[in-house]
Coordinates of N, CA and C in Angstrom, one line a residue:
M1 N -43.8 -70.7 -114.1 CA -44.9 -71.3 -115.2 C -44.8 -72.1 -116.4
F2 N -43.4 -71.4 -116.8 CA -42.9 -71.3 -118.4 C -42.5 -73.2 -118.3
E3 N -42.0 -73.5 -117.2 CA -41.8 -75.2 -117.0 C -43.2 -75.8 -117.7
A4 N -44.0 -75.4 -116.5 CA -45.5 -76.1 -116.5 C -45.8 -76.0 -118.5
M5 N -45.8 -74.8 -118.9 CA -46.4 -75.4 -120.2 C -45.3 -75.6 -121.3
E6 N -43.9 -75.9 -120.4 CA -43.0 -76.6 -121.5 C -43.4 -78.0 -122.0
K7 N -43.7 -78.5 -120.6 CA -44.0 -80.1 -120.2 C -45.5 -80.5 -120.6
A8 N -46.6 -79.4 -120.1 CA -48.0 -80.0 -120.8 C -47.9 -79.8 -122.2
F9 N -47.1 -78.6 -122.9 CA -47.5 -78.4 -124.6 C -46.3 -79.3 -125.5
Q10 N -45.2 -79.9 -124.6 CA -43.8 -80.0 -125.0 C -43.5 -79.2 -126.0
I11 N -43.1 -77.9 -125.5 CA -42.2 -77.1 -125.9 C -40.9 -77.1 -125.9
G12 N -40.6 -77.1 -127.1 CA -38.8 -77.4 -127.2 C -38.1 -76.1 -127.1
E13 N -36.9 -76.1 -127.5 CA -36.1 -74.8 -127.1 C -36.2 -73.7 -128.3
V14 N -36.2 -72.4 -128.0 CA -36.7 -71.3 -128.7 C -35.4 -70.5 -129.0
N15 N -35.2 -70.7 -130.7 CA -33.8 -69.4 -131.1 C -34.9 -68.4 -131.2
V16 N -34.5 -67.5 -130.1 CA -35.5 -65.9 -130.1 C -34.9 -65.0 -131.5
A17 N -33.5 -65.3 -132.0 CA -33.3 -64.7 -133.6 C -33.7 -65.2 -134.6
L18 N -34.3 -66.3 -134.6 CA -35.4 -66.3 -135.5 C -37.0 -65.7 -136.1
Y19 N -37.3 -65.3 -134.7 CA -38.7 -64.7 -134.1 C -38.6 -63.0 -134.8
S20 N -39.4 -62.9 -135.5 CA -39.6 -61.6 -135.8 C -39.4 -60.0 -134.8
P21 N -39.3 -59.2 -134.7 CA -39.5 -58.4 -133.6 C -40.6 -57.6 -133.0
L22 N -41.5 -57.9 -133.4 CA -43.0 -57.7 -133.7 C -43.6 -59.2 -132.9
T23 N -43.0 -60.3 -133.3 CA -43.8 -61.3 -132.5 C -43.2 -61.0 -131.2
L24 N -41.6 -61.0 -130.9 CA -41.6 -60.5 -129.3 C -42.0 -59.5 -128.7
A25 N -42.4 -58.6 -129.4 CA -43.5 -57.8 -128.6 C -44.9 -58.1 -128.0
Y26 N -45.3 -59.1 -128.9 CA -46.2 -59.7 -128.9 C -46.4 -60.1 -127.8
I27 N -45.3 -61.2 -127.2 CA -45.6 -62.0 -126.1 C -45.1 -60.9 -125.1
G28 N -44.1 -60.4 -124.9 CA -43.5 -59.2 -124.3 C -44.6 -58.5 -123.5
D29 N -45.5 -58.4 -124.7 CA -46.5 -57.6 -124.1 C -47.7 -58.1 -123.2
C30 N -47.9 -59.1 -123.2 CA -48.9 -60.1 -122.4 C -47.9 -60.7 -121.1
V31 N -46.7 -60.9 -121.6 CA -45.6 -61.0 -119.6 C -45.7 -59.5 -119.2
Y32 N -45.5 -58.5 -119.8 CA -45.6 -57.2 -118.9 C -46.9 -56.9 -118.3
E33 N -47.7 -57.6 -119.1 CA -49.5 -56.9 -118.5 C -49.6 -58.0 -117.0
L34 N -49.1 -59.4 -117.6 CA -49.1 -60.1 -116.6 C -48.4 -59.5 -114.8
I35 N -47.3 -58.7 -115.1 CA -46.8 -58.6 -114.3 C -47.2 -57.3 -113.6
I36 N -47.8 -56.6 -114.1 CA -48.7 -55.6 -113.6 C -49.9 -55.7 -112.9
R37 N -50.5 -56.9 -113.8 CA -51.8 -57.5 -112.4 C -51.5 -58.2 -111.8
T38 N -50.5 -58.8 -111.7 CA -50.2 -59.9 -110.6 C -49.9 -58.5 -109.2
N39 N -48.9 -57.8 -109.9 CA -48.3 -56.6 -108.6 C -49.4 -56.1 -108.5
L40 N -50.7 -55.7 -109.3 CA -51.8 -54.8 -108.7 C -52.6 -55.6 -107.2
V41 N -52.6 -57.2 -107.8 CA -53.8 -57.8 -107.2 C -53.4 -58.6 -105.9
T42 N -52.0 -58.7 -105.9 CA -51.4 -59.2 -104.8 C -50.9 -58.0 -103.5
R43 N -51.5 -56.5 -104.0 CA -51.5 -55.9 -102.8 C -52.4 -55.4 -102.5
G44 N -54.0 -56.7 -102.7 CA -54.5 -56.2 -102.2 C -56.3 -57.1 -102.9
N45 N -56.8 -57.1 -102.6 CA -58.3 -57.1 -103.0 C -58.9 -55.6 -103.5
A46 N -59.5 -55.7 -104.6 CA -59.9 -54.1 -105.1 C -61.2 -54.3 -105.9
P47 N -61.9 -53.2 -106.4 CA -62.7 -53.4 -107.6 C -61.7 -53.7 -108.9
V48 N -62.4 -54.4 -109.6 CA -62.0 -54.3 -111.2 C -61.7 -53.4 -111.7
N49 N -62.7 -52.5 -111.7 CA -62.3 -51.2 -112.5 C -61.3 -50.6 -111.9
K50 N -61.0 -50.1 -110.9 CA -60.2 -49.2 -110.4 C -58.6 -50.1 -110.7
L51 N -58.7 -51.7 -110.3 CA -57.4 -52.7 -110.6 C -57.3 -52.2 -112.5
N52 N -58.3 -51.9 -113.1 CA -58.2 -51.9 -114.4 C -57.7 -50.5 -115.2
K53 N -58.0 -49.2 -114.4 CA -57.9 -48.2 -114.3 C -56.0 -48.2 -114.3
K54 N -56.0 -48.6 -113.3 CA -54.6 -48.8 -112.9 C -53.4 -49.2 -113.8
A55 N -53.7 -50.4 -114.3 CA -53.0 -51.3 -114.9 C -53.0 -50.9 -116.3
S56 N -54.1 -49.9 -116.9 CA -53.9 -49.4 -118.0 C -53.2 -48.1 -117.9
N57 N -52.8 -47.2 -116.9 CA -52.1 -46.5 -116.8 C -50.7 -47.1 -117.1
L58 N -50.2 -47.9 -116.4 CA -48.6 -49.3 -116.6 C -48.6 -49.1 -117.4
A59 N -50.1 -49.9 -118.5 CA -49.3 -50.3 -119.9 C -49.4 -49.3 -120.9
K60 N -49.9 -48.2 -120.6 CA -50.1 -47.3 -121.7 C -48.5 -47.1 -122.1
A61 N -48.7 -46.7 -123.4 CA -47.0 -46.6 -124.2 C -46.1 -45.1 -123.9
S62 N -46.6 -44.5 -123.4 CA -46.0 -43.4 -122.8 C -45.0 -44.0 -121.9
T63 N -46.4 -44.6 -120.6 CA -45.0 -45.0 -119.2 C -44.1 -46.2 -119.7
Q64 N -44.5 -47.1 -120.9 CA -43.5 -47.9 -121.2 C -42.3 -47.2 -122.1
A65 N -42.5 -45.9 -122.3 CA -41.5 -45.3 -122.9 C -40.3 -44.8 -121.7
R66 N -41.3 -44.7 -121.0 CA -40.4 -43.6 -119.8 C -39.7 -44.6 -118.8
I67 N -40.3 -46.0 -118.7 CA -39.1 -47.0 -118.2 C -38.2 -47.2 -119.1
I68 N -38.1 -47.7 -120.2 CA -37.5 -47.6 -121.3 C -36.1 -46.8 -120.8
E69 N -36.9 -45.9 -120.9 CA -35.5 -45.1 -121.0 C -35.0 -44.9 -120.0
S70 N -35.6 -44.6 -118.8 CA -34.5 -45.2 -117.5 C -34.0 -46.4 -117.0
I71 N -34.1 -47.2 -118.1 CA -33.4 -48.7 -117.7 C -32.8 -48.7 -119.2
M72 N -32.1 -48.0 -120.0 CA -31.3 -48.3 -121.1 C -30.1 -48.3 -120.6
D73 N -29.5 -47.8 -119.7 CA -28.0 -48.0 -119.2 C -28.2 -49.2 -118.5
M74 N -29.0 -50.2 -117.9 CA -28.5 -51.4 -117.5 C -28.7 -52.1 -118.8
L75 N -29.0 -52.5 -119.9 CA -29.1 -52.9 -120.6 C -27.3 -53.7 -121.1
S76 N -27.9 -55.2 -121.7 CA -26.5 -55.3 -122.0 C -26.7 -55.3 -123.5
E77 N -25.7 -55.6 -124.4 CA -25.2 -55.2 -125.8 C -26.7 -56.0 -126.7
D78 N -26.9 -57.6 -126.1 CA -27.7 -58.4 -127.2 C -29.2 -57.4 -126.6
E79 N -29.6 -57.2 -125.2 CA -30.8 -56.4 -125.0 C -30.9 -55.5 -125.1
E80 N -30.1 -54.7 -125.7 CA -30.2 -53.3 -126.3 C -30.4 -53.9 -128.1
A81 N -29.7 -54.6 -128.3 CA -30.0 -54.8 -129.7 C -31.6 -55.4 -129.7
A82 N -32.1 -56.2 -129.0 CA -34.0 -56.7 -129.0 C -34.3 -55.4 -129.4
Y83 N -34.1 -54.6 -128.4 CA -35.4 -53.6 -128.0 C -35.3 -52.5 -129.4
K84 N -33.6 -52.3 -129.6 CA -33.8 -51.6 -130.8 C -34.6 -52.4 -132.4
R85 N -34.5 -53.6 -132.2 CA -35.4 -54.2 -133.3 C -36.9 -54.2 -133.3
G86 N -37.2 -54.4 -132.3 CA -38.5 -53.5 -131.5 C -39.2 -52.1 -132.1
R87 N -38.2 -51.2 -131.5 CA -38.3 -50.1 -131.6 C -38.5 -49.6 -133.4
N88 N -37.6 -50.4 -134.0 CA -37.6 -49.6 -135.5 C -38.3 -50.7 -136.4
A89 N -39.1 -51.5 -135.7 CA -40.0 -52.6 -136.4 C -41.1 -51.6 -137.0
H90 N -41.5 -51.8 -138.3 CA -42.9 -51.1 -138.9 C -44.0 -52.2 -138.7
S91 N -44.8 -51.8 -138.0 CA -46.1 -52.2 -137.5 C -47.0 -51.8 -138.2
C92 N -48.3 -52.6 -138.6 CA -49.6 -52.2 -139.4 C -50.3 -51.4 -138.5
T93 N -50.2 -51.5 -137.0 CA -51.0 -50.9 -136.0 C -50.3 -49.3 -135.8
K94 N -51.0 -48.1 -135.8 CA -50.7 -46.9 -135.3 C -51.2 -46.8 -133.8
A95 N -50.3 -46.0 -133.2 CA -50.4 -45.2 -131.6 C -52.2 -45.2 -131.4
K96 N -52.5 -45.3 -130.5 CA -53.9 -44.8 -130.3 C -53.2 -43.8 -129.0
N97 N -53.7 -43.0 -128.6 CA -53.4 -41.5 -127.2 C -51.9 -41.8 -127.4
A98 N -51.2 -41.8 -128.2 CA -50.0 -41.8 -128.0 C -49.0 -41.2 -128.8
S99 N -47.7 -40.7 -128.8 CA -47.1 -40.2 -130.1 C -46.3 -41.4 -130.6
T100 N -46.1 -41.3 -131.9 CA -45.2 -42.4 -132.6 C -43.8 -42.7 -132.0
S101 N -43.4 -41.7 -131.4 CA -42.1 -41.9 -130.7 C -42.2 -42.3 -129.8
D102 N -43.4 -42.6 -129.2 CA -43.5 -43.5 -127.6 C -44.2 -44.9 -127.7
Y103 N -44.8 -44.4 -128.9 CA -45.5 -46.3 -129.2 C -44.5 -46.7 -129.9
R104 N -43.2 -46.5 -130.9 CA -42.3 -47.3 -131.4 C -41.2 -47.8 -130.0
K105 N -41.1 -46.8 -128.7 CA -40.2 -47.1 -127.8 C -41.2 -48.0 -126.9
A106 N -42.0 -48.0 -126.9 CA -43.2 -49.0 -126.2 C -43.2 -50.8 -126.7
T107 N -42.8 -50.7 -128.4 CA -43.1 -51.4 -128.5 C -41.3 -52.3 -128.5
G108 N -40.6 -51.3 -128.5 CA -39.2 -51.9 -128.4 C -38.8 -52.2 -126.8
F109 N -39.9 -52.0 -125.7 CA -40.1 -51.9 -124.8 C -40.4 -53.8 -124.5
E110 N -41.2 -54.1 -125.4 CA -42.3 -55.5 -125.0 C -41.5 -56.5 -125.8
A111 N -40.5 -55.9 -126.7 CA -39.7 -57.2 -127.6 C -38.9 -57.3 -126.8
L112 N -38.3 -56.2 -126.2 CA -37.5 -56.9 -124.9 C -37.3 -57.4 -123.9
I113 N -39.0 -57.7 -123.0 CA -39.7 -58.5 -122.3 C -39.7 -59.4 -123.2
G114 N -40.1 -59.6 -124.3 CA -40.8 -60.6 -125.1 C -39.5 -61.6 -125.6
Y115 N -37.8 -61.4 -125.3 CA -36.9 -61.6 -125.9 C -36.3 -62.4 -124.8
L116 N -36.3 -61.8 -123.3 CA -35.7 -62.0 -121.9 C -37.0 -63.6 -121.6
Y117 N -38.5 -63.5 -122.3 CA -39.0 -64.3 -121.1 C -38.7 -65.4 -122.2
L118 N -38.8 -65.6 -124.0 CA -38.2 -66.8 -124.3 C -37.0 -67.3 -124.2
Q119 N -36.3 -66.4 -123.5 CA -35.0 -67.0 -123.1 C -35.0 -67.9 -121.8
K120 N -36.6 -67.4 -120.7 CA -36.4 -67.7 -119.7 C -35.4 -66.9 -118.7
K121 N -35.1 -65.7 -119.1 CA -34.4 -65.2 -118.5 C -35.3 -64.2 -117.1
F122 N -36.6 -64.7 -116.7 CA -37.2 -64.4 -115.6 C -37.0 -63.4 -114.3
D123 N -35.6 -63.6 -114.2 CA -34.6 -62.9 -112.9 C -34.6 -61.5 -113.6
R124 N -34.4 -61.7 -114.7 CA -33.8 -60.4 -115.3 C -34.9 -59.6 -115.8
I125 N -35.7 -59.9 -116.2 CA -37.0 -59.3 -116.3 C -37.7 -58.5 -114.9
M126 N -37.5 -59.1 -114.0 CA -38.0 -58.8 -113.3 C -37.2 -57.3 -112.5
E127 N -35.7 -57.5 -112.7 CA -35.0 -56.8 -112.3 C -34.6 -55.6 -113.3
L128 N -35.2 -55.4 -114.4 CA -35.6 -54.4 -115.2 C -36.8 -53.5 -115.4
V129 N -37.8 -54.3 -114.9 CA -39.2 -53.7 -114.9 C -39.4 -53.4 -113.5
K130 N -39.1 -53.8 -112.4 CA -38.5 -53.1 -110.8 C -38.0 -52.1 -111.1
K131 N -36.7 -52.0 -111.8 CA -35.9 -50.5 -111.9 C -36.8 -49.4 -112.3
G132 N -37.8 -49.7 -113.6 CA -38.4 -49.0 -114.1 C -39.6 -48.7 -113.3
F133 N -40.2 -49.3 -112.5 CA -41.2 -49.1 -111.6 C -40.4 -48.0 -110.6
Q134 N -39.3 -48.2 -110.1 CA -39.2 -47.4 -109.0 C -38.9 -45.9 -109.3
E135 N -38.2 -45.8 -110.7 CA -38.0 -44.7 -111.6 C -39.1 -43.9 -112.0
E136 N -40.2 -44.3 -112.2 CA -41.7 -44.2 -112.2 C -42.6 -43.7 -111.0
H137 N -41.8 -44.1 -110.1 CA -42.2 -43.9 -108.9 C -43.5 -44.8 -108.5
I138 N -43.7 -45.9 -108.8 CA -44.5 -46.9 -108.9 C -44.1 -47.9 -107.9
S139 N -45.1 -48.6 -106.7 CA -44.3 -49.7 -105.9 C -44.7 -50.8 -106.5

């Protein structure tokens, strides 16, 4: 899909080091949401409200915080740095229904996903998310 977007919109090389951690989290949130929704939808047809409830549970800050905690030992130095940049970023938004700690960890997780996505490291994203899902007992 990324290749098709590159072609359709003439997207050139992206230097992820130039992006703010919150911008990385912005795109990372979308990528993670697409992974969640694709995973749920491809398991079979279901009412949208049930799909949304499951997706919301997987996307909430506390779940993302637990996922990043479970995969920290798998991260390279660069990946850990991307996560920490996101975690330590000062956001104008506040956590809804989450502790500040979980919200910051979730932002770091999303920044990591965005960092990997813009580098086209799709297999690495899947490896990390799959491991996180396994640790959370999510199939």
